[in-house]
Short mmCIF file of C-alpha atoms in Angstrom, two decimals:
data_model
loop_
_atom_site.label_atom_id
_atom_site.label_comp_id
_atom_site.label_asym_id
_atom_site.label_seq_id
_atom_site.Cartn_x
_atom_site.Cartn_y
_atom_site.Cartn_z
CA UNK Y 1 20.06 24.67 2.33
CA UNK Y 2 22.33 25.04 5.39
CA UNK Y 3 20.35 22.45 7.36
CA UNK Y 4 21.13 21.76 10.99
CA UNK Y 5 19.20 19.07 12.85
CA UNK Y 6 19.39 17.33 16.25
CA UNK Y 7 16.82 14.82 17.49
CA UNK Y 8 17.47 15.72 21.11
CA UNK Y 9 18.20 19.39 20.50
CA UNK Y 10 21.83 18.89 21.57
CA UNK Y 11 23.76 16.38 19.42
CA UNK Y 12 23.79 17.43 15.78
CA UNK Y 13 22.93 14.72 13.25
CA UNK Y 14 23.27 17.21 10.39
CA UNK Y 15 25.55 20.26 10.47
CA UNK Y 16 25.23 22.94 7.80
CA UNK Y 17 24.15 20.36 5.20
CA UNK Y 18 23.49 21.69 1.69
CA UNK Y 19 22.89 19.98 -1.65
CA UNK Y 20 20.55 20.29 -4.61
CA UNK Y 21 18.82 17.70 -6.76
CA UNK Y 22 17.70 18.94 -10.16
CA UNK Y 23 14.33 17.96 -11.62
CA UNK Y 24 14.60 14.47 -13.15
CA UNK Y 25 17.96 13.76 -11.51
CA UNK Y 26 18.72 10.55 -9.60
CA UNK Y 27 20.95 10.98 -6.52
CA UNK Y 28 22.25 8.38 -4.06
CA UNK Y 29 23.12 9.02 -0.43
CA UNK Y 30 25.48 6.30 0.69
CA UNK Y 31 27.05 6.00 4.10
CA UNK Y 32 27.31 4.29 7.44
CA UNK Y 33 24.47 3.88 9.92
CA UNK Y 34 23.95 7.11 11.85
CA UNK Y 35 25.37 9.37 9.14
CA UNK Y 36 22.02 11.20 8.72
CA UNK Y 37 20.76 9.64 5.46
CA UNK Y 38 17.31 8.65 6.73
CA UNK Y 39 17.09 11.88 8.71
CA UNK Y 40 17.31 13.78 5.43
CA UNK Y 41 14.35 11.78 4.03
CA UNK Y 42 12.31 12.51 7.15
CA UNK Y 43 13.06 16.23 6.89
CA UNK Y 44 12.03 16.15 3.23
CA UNK Y 45 8.49 14.97 4.01
CA UNK Y 46 8.27 16.88 7.32
CA UNK Y 47 8.24 13.93 9.67
CA UNK Y 48 10.62 16.30 11.45
CA UNK Y 49 11.35 19.99 10.97
CA UNK Y 50 14.84 21.38 10.61
CA UNK Y 51 16.45 23.08 13.60
CA UNK Y 52 18.09 25.66 11.34
CA UNK Y 53 18.16 26.16 7.59
CA UNK Y 54 15.63 25.13 4.96
CA UNK Y 55 14.50 22.07 3.02
CA UNK Y 56 13.05 23.20 -0.30
CA UNK Y 57 10.90 21.25 -2.75
CA UNK Y 58 10.31 22.98 -6.07
CA UNK Y 59 11.87 26.08 -4.52
CA UNK Y 60 9.35 26.24 -1.66
CA UNK Y 61 10.26 25.61 1.98
CA UNK Y 62 8.54 22.36 3.02
CA UNK Y 63 7.13 24.17 6.08
CA UNK Y 64 5.08 26.31 3.66
CA UNK Y 65 3.60 23.32 1.79
CA UNK Y 66 0.23 21.86 2.72
CA UNK Y 67 1.34 18.64 4.46
CA UNK Y 68 -0.99 16.37 2.46
CA UNK Y 69 0.11 17.96 -0.82
CA UNK Y 70 3.78 17.64 0.15
CA UNK Y 71 3.45 13.95 1.01
CA UNK Y 72 1.67 13.26 -2.29
CA UNK Y 73 4.38 15.14 -4.17
CA UNK Y 74 7.23 13.32 -2.37
CA UNK Y 75 6.72 9.54 -2.32
CA UNK Y 76 8.72 7.44 0.15
CA UNK Y 77 9.49 3.74 0.03
CA UNK Y 78 11.19 2.74 3.27
CA UNK Y 79 12.97 -0.45 4.28
CA UNK Y 80 10.20 -1.08 6.82
CA UNK Y 81 7.17 -0.77 4.57
CA UNK Y 82 4.00 0.40 6.28
CA UNK Y 83 0.96 -1.65 5.27
CA UNK Y 84 -2.37 -1.43 7.01
CA UNK Y 85 -5.03 -3.93 7.96
CA UNK Y 86 -7.38 -4.26 5.00
CA UNK Y 87 -7.24 -5.60 1.47
CA UNK Y 88 -4.34 -5.47 -0.97
CA UNK Y 89 -6.46 -3.10 -3.08
CA UNK Y 90 -7.17 -0.78 -0.14
CA UNK Y 91 -3.44 -0.60 0.64
CA UNK Y 92 -2.69 0.29 -2.98
CA UNK Y 93 -5.35 3.01 -3.04
CA UNK Y 94 -4.42 4.33 0.40
CA UNK Y 95 -4.86 8.07 0.51
CA UNK Y 96 -5.97 8.33 -3.12
CA UNK Y 97 -9.56 9.22 -2.12
CA UNK Y 98 -11.03 6.52 -4.37
CA UNK Y 99 -9.84 8.33 -7.49
CA UNK Y 100 -7.80 5.38 -8.76
CA UNK Y 101 -9.20 3.23 -11.56
CA UNK Y 102 -8.78 -0.52 -11.82
CA UNK Y 103 -6.67 0.06 -14.94
CA UNK Y 104 -4.30 2.34 -12.99
CA UNK Y 105 -3.97 -0.29 -10.25
CA UNK Y 106 -3.26 -3.00 -12.85
CA UNK Y 107 -0.63 -0.83 -14.54
CA UNK Y 108 1.09 -0.04 -11.24
CA UNK Y 109 1.05 -3.66 -10.09
CA UNK Y 110 2.49 -4.83 -13.42
CA UNK Y 111 5.21 -2.18 -13.45
CA UNK Y 112 6.11 -3.04 -9.84
CA UNK Y 113 6.49 -6.78 -10.60
CA UNK Y 114 3.78 -7.50 -8.02
CA UNK Y 115 1.21 -9.12 -10.34
CA UNK Y 116 2.36 -12.74 -10.04
CA UNK Y 117 2.41 -12.79 -6.26
CA UNK Y 118 -0.98 -11.01 -6.02
CA UNK Y 119 -2.54 -13.39 -8.53
CA UNK Y 120 -1.16 -16.29 -6.48
CA UNK Y 121 -3.06 -15.16 -3.39
CA UNK Y 122 -6.39 -16.93 -2.72
CA UNK Y 123 -8.41 -13.68 -2.88
CA UNK Y 124 -6.05 -11.68 -5.13
CA UNK Y 125 -6.74 -7.92 -4.62
CA UNK Y 126 -9.35 -8.69 -1.96
CA UNK Y 127 -6.79 -10.65 0.10
CA UNK Y 128 -6.70 -9.29 3.61
CA UNK Y 129 -3.40 -7.88 4.83
CA UNK Y 130 -2.78 -8.31 8.53
CA UNK Y 131 -1.42 -5.51 10.67
CA UNK Y 132 1.84 -4.10 9.26
CA UNK Y 133 1.65 -6.73 6.49
CA UNK Y 134 2.76 -9.54 8.81
CA UNK Y 135 1.17 -12.18 6.54
CA UNK Y 136 3.35 -11.11 3.58
CA UNK Y 137 7.07 -11.52 3.03
CA UNK Y 138 9.38 -8.51 3.20
CA UNK Y 139 9.80 -8.70 -0.58
CA UNK Y 140 6.03 -8.75 -1.16
CA UNK Y 141 5.60 -5.74 1.13
CA UNK Y 142 8.29 -3.85 -0.81
CA UNK Y 143 6.67 -4.67 -4.17
CA UNK Y 144 3.33 -3.36 -2.84
CA UNK Y 145 5.06 -0.19 -1.61
CA UNK Y 146 6.54 0.35 -5.07
CA UNK Y 147 3.12 -0.26 -6.68
CA UNK Y 148 1.56 2.23 -4.25
CA UNK Y 149 4.22 4.81 -5.15
CA UNK Y 150 3.33 4.26 -8.81
CA UNK Y 151 -0.38 4.74 -8.02
CA UNK Y 152 0.44 8.04 -6.28
CA UNK Y 153 2.63 9.04 -9.23
CA UNK Y 154 4.74 11.32 -7.02
CA UNK Y 155 7.07 13.74 -8.79
CA UNK Y 156 9.84 13.11 -6.23
CA UNK Y 157 10.65 9.61 -4.99
CA UNK Y 158 12.74 8.62 -2.01
CA UNK Y 159 13.89 5.01 -1.64
CA UNK Y 160 15.32 4.48 1.83
CA UNK Y 161 17.18 1.14 2.05
CA UNK Y 162 14.36 -0.40 -0.01
CA UNK Y 163 16.15 -3.71 -0.67
CA UNK Y 164 18.28 -4.17 2.43
CA UNK Y 165 16.12 -6.85 4.11
CA UNK Y 166 15.09 -9.10 1.23
CA UNK Y 167 16.37 -12.31 -0.32
CA UNK Y 168 18.33 -12.16 -3.61
CA UNK Y 169 15.36 -13.26 -5.77
CA UNK Y 170 13.09 -10.59 -4.30
CA UNK Y 171 15.89 -8.04 -4.54
CA UNK Y 172 16.18 -8.68 -8.30
CA UNK Y 173 12.42 -8.14 -8.77
CA UNK Y 174 12.49 -5.02 -6.62
CA UNK Y 175 15.55 -3.58 -8.39
CA UNK Y 176 13.89 -4.12 -11.79
CA UNK Y 177 10.66 -2.49 -10.56
CA UNK Y 178 12.58 0.40 -9.02
CA UNK Y 179 14.29 1.05 -12.33
CA UNK Y 180 10.89 1.51 -13.97
CA UNK Y 181 9.56 3.49 -11.01
CA UNK Y 182 12.44 5.98 -11.10
CA UNK Y 183 12.49 6.53 -14.87
CA UNK Y 184 12.14 10.26 -15.53
CA UNK Y 185 11.49 11.16 -11.89
CA UNK Y 186 13.49 13.17 -9.41
CA UNK Y 187 14.78 10.56 -7.00
CA UNK Y 188 16.85 10.21 -3.87
CA UNK Y 189 18.14 6.72 -3.10
CA UNK Y 190 19.47 5.96 0.38
CA UNK Y 191 21.73 2.94 0.86
CA UNK Y 192 24.57 1.52 2.91
CA UNK Y 193 26.17 0.11 -0.26
#
């Protein structure tokens, strides 16, 4: 609502930006690099705070949300997926405080189209992921990010250029998984095309 934002405090990236997404609605933000699309996603999960105006989730200013609760409520899948050193399973359960059952992990992995690549790994769910997922392809990292979003079961999902850096085969798997991920959820999809 009437959001103004500048990274340097001087050059506005967003000027008096207002829009609403209804519960269960799927919205796309499409535009050129530098238009402010990713900035909006970062304001939504409070990676940055607005300079003026408000970002509201469920009618509450994001600055009033508990940060952990907000980030569990608003799931983000970015182009540059963040994976951490540890096992595939640990990356899927990241931040879930051990409250995720094996059945929930299996369901999420299946829905995300990640099962075949995980089962093809020598140690499957125990396979170690190197820093930032460097030992996995971009497509595999994206499928894990989608599976993780399914594990979190966030009410609001943001997909920020989620397929822009993958090969066509991986893109098809990711698009299919994203269709299942977004079903019935409030979602914001950011893309150049």
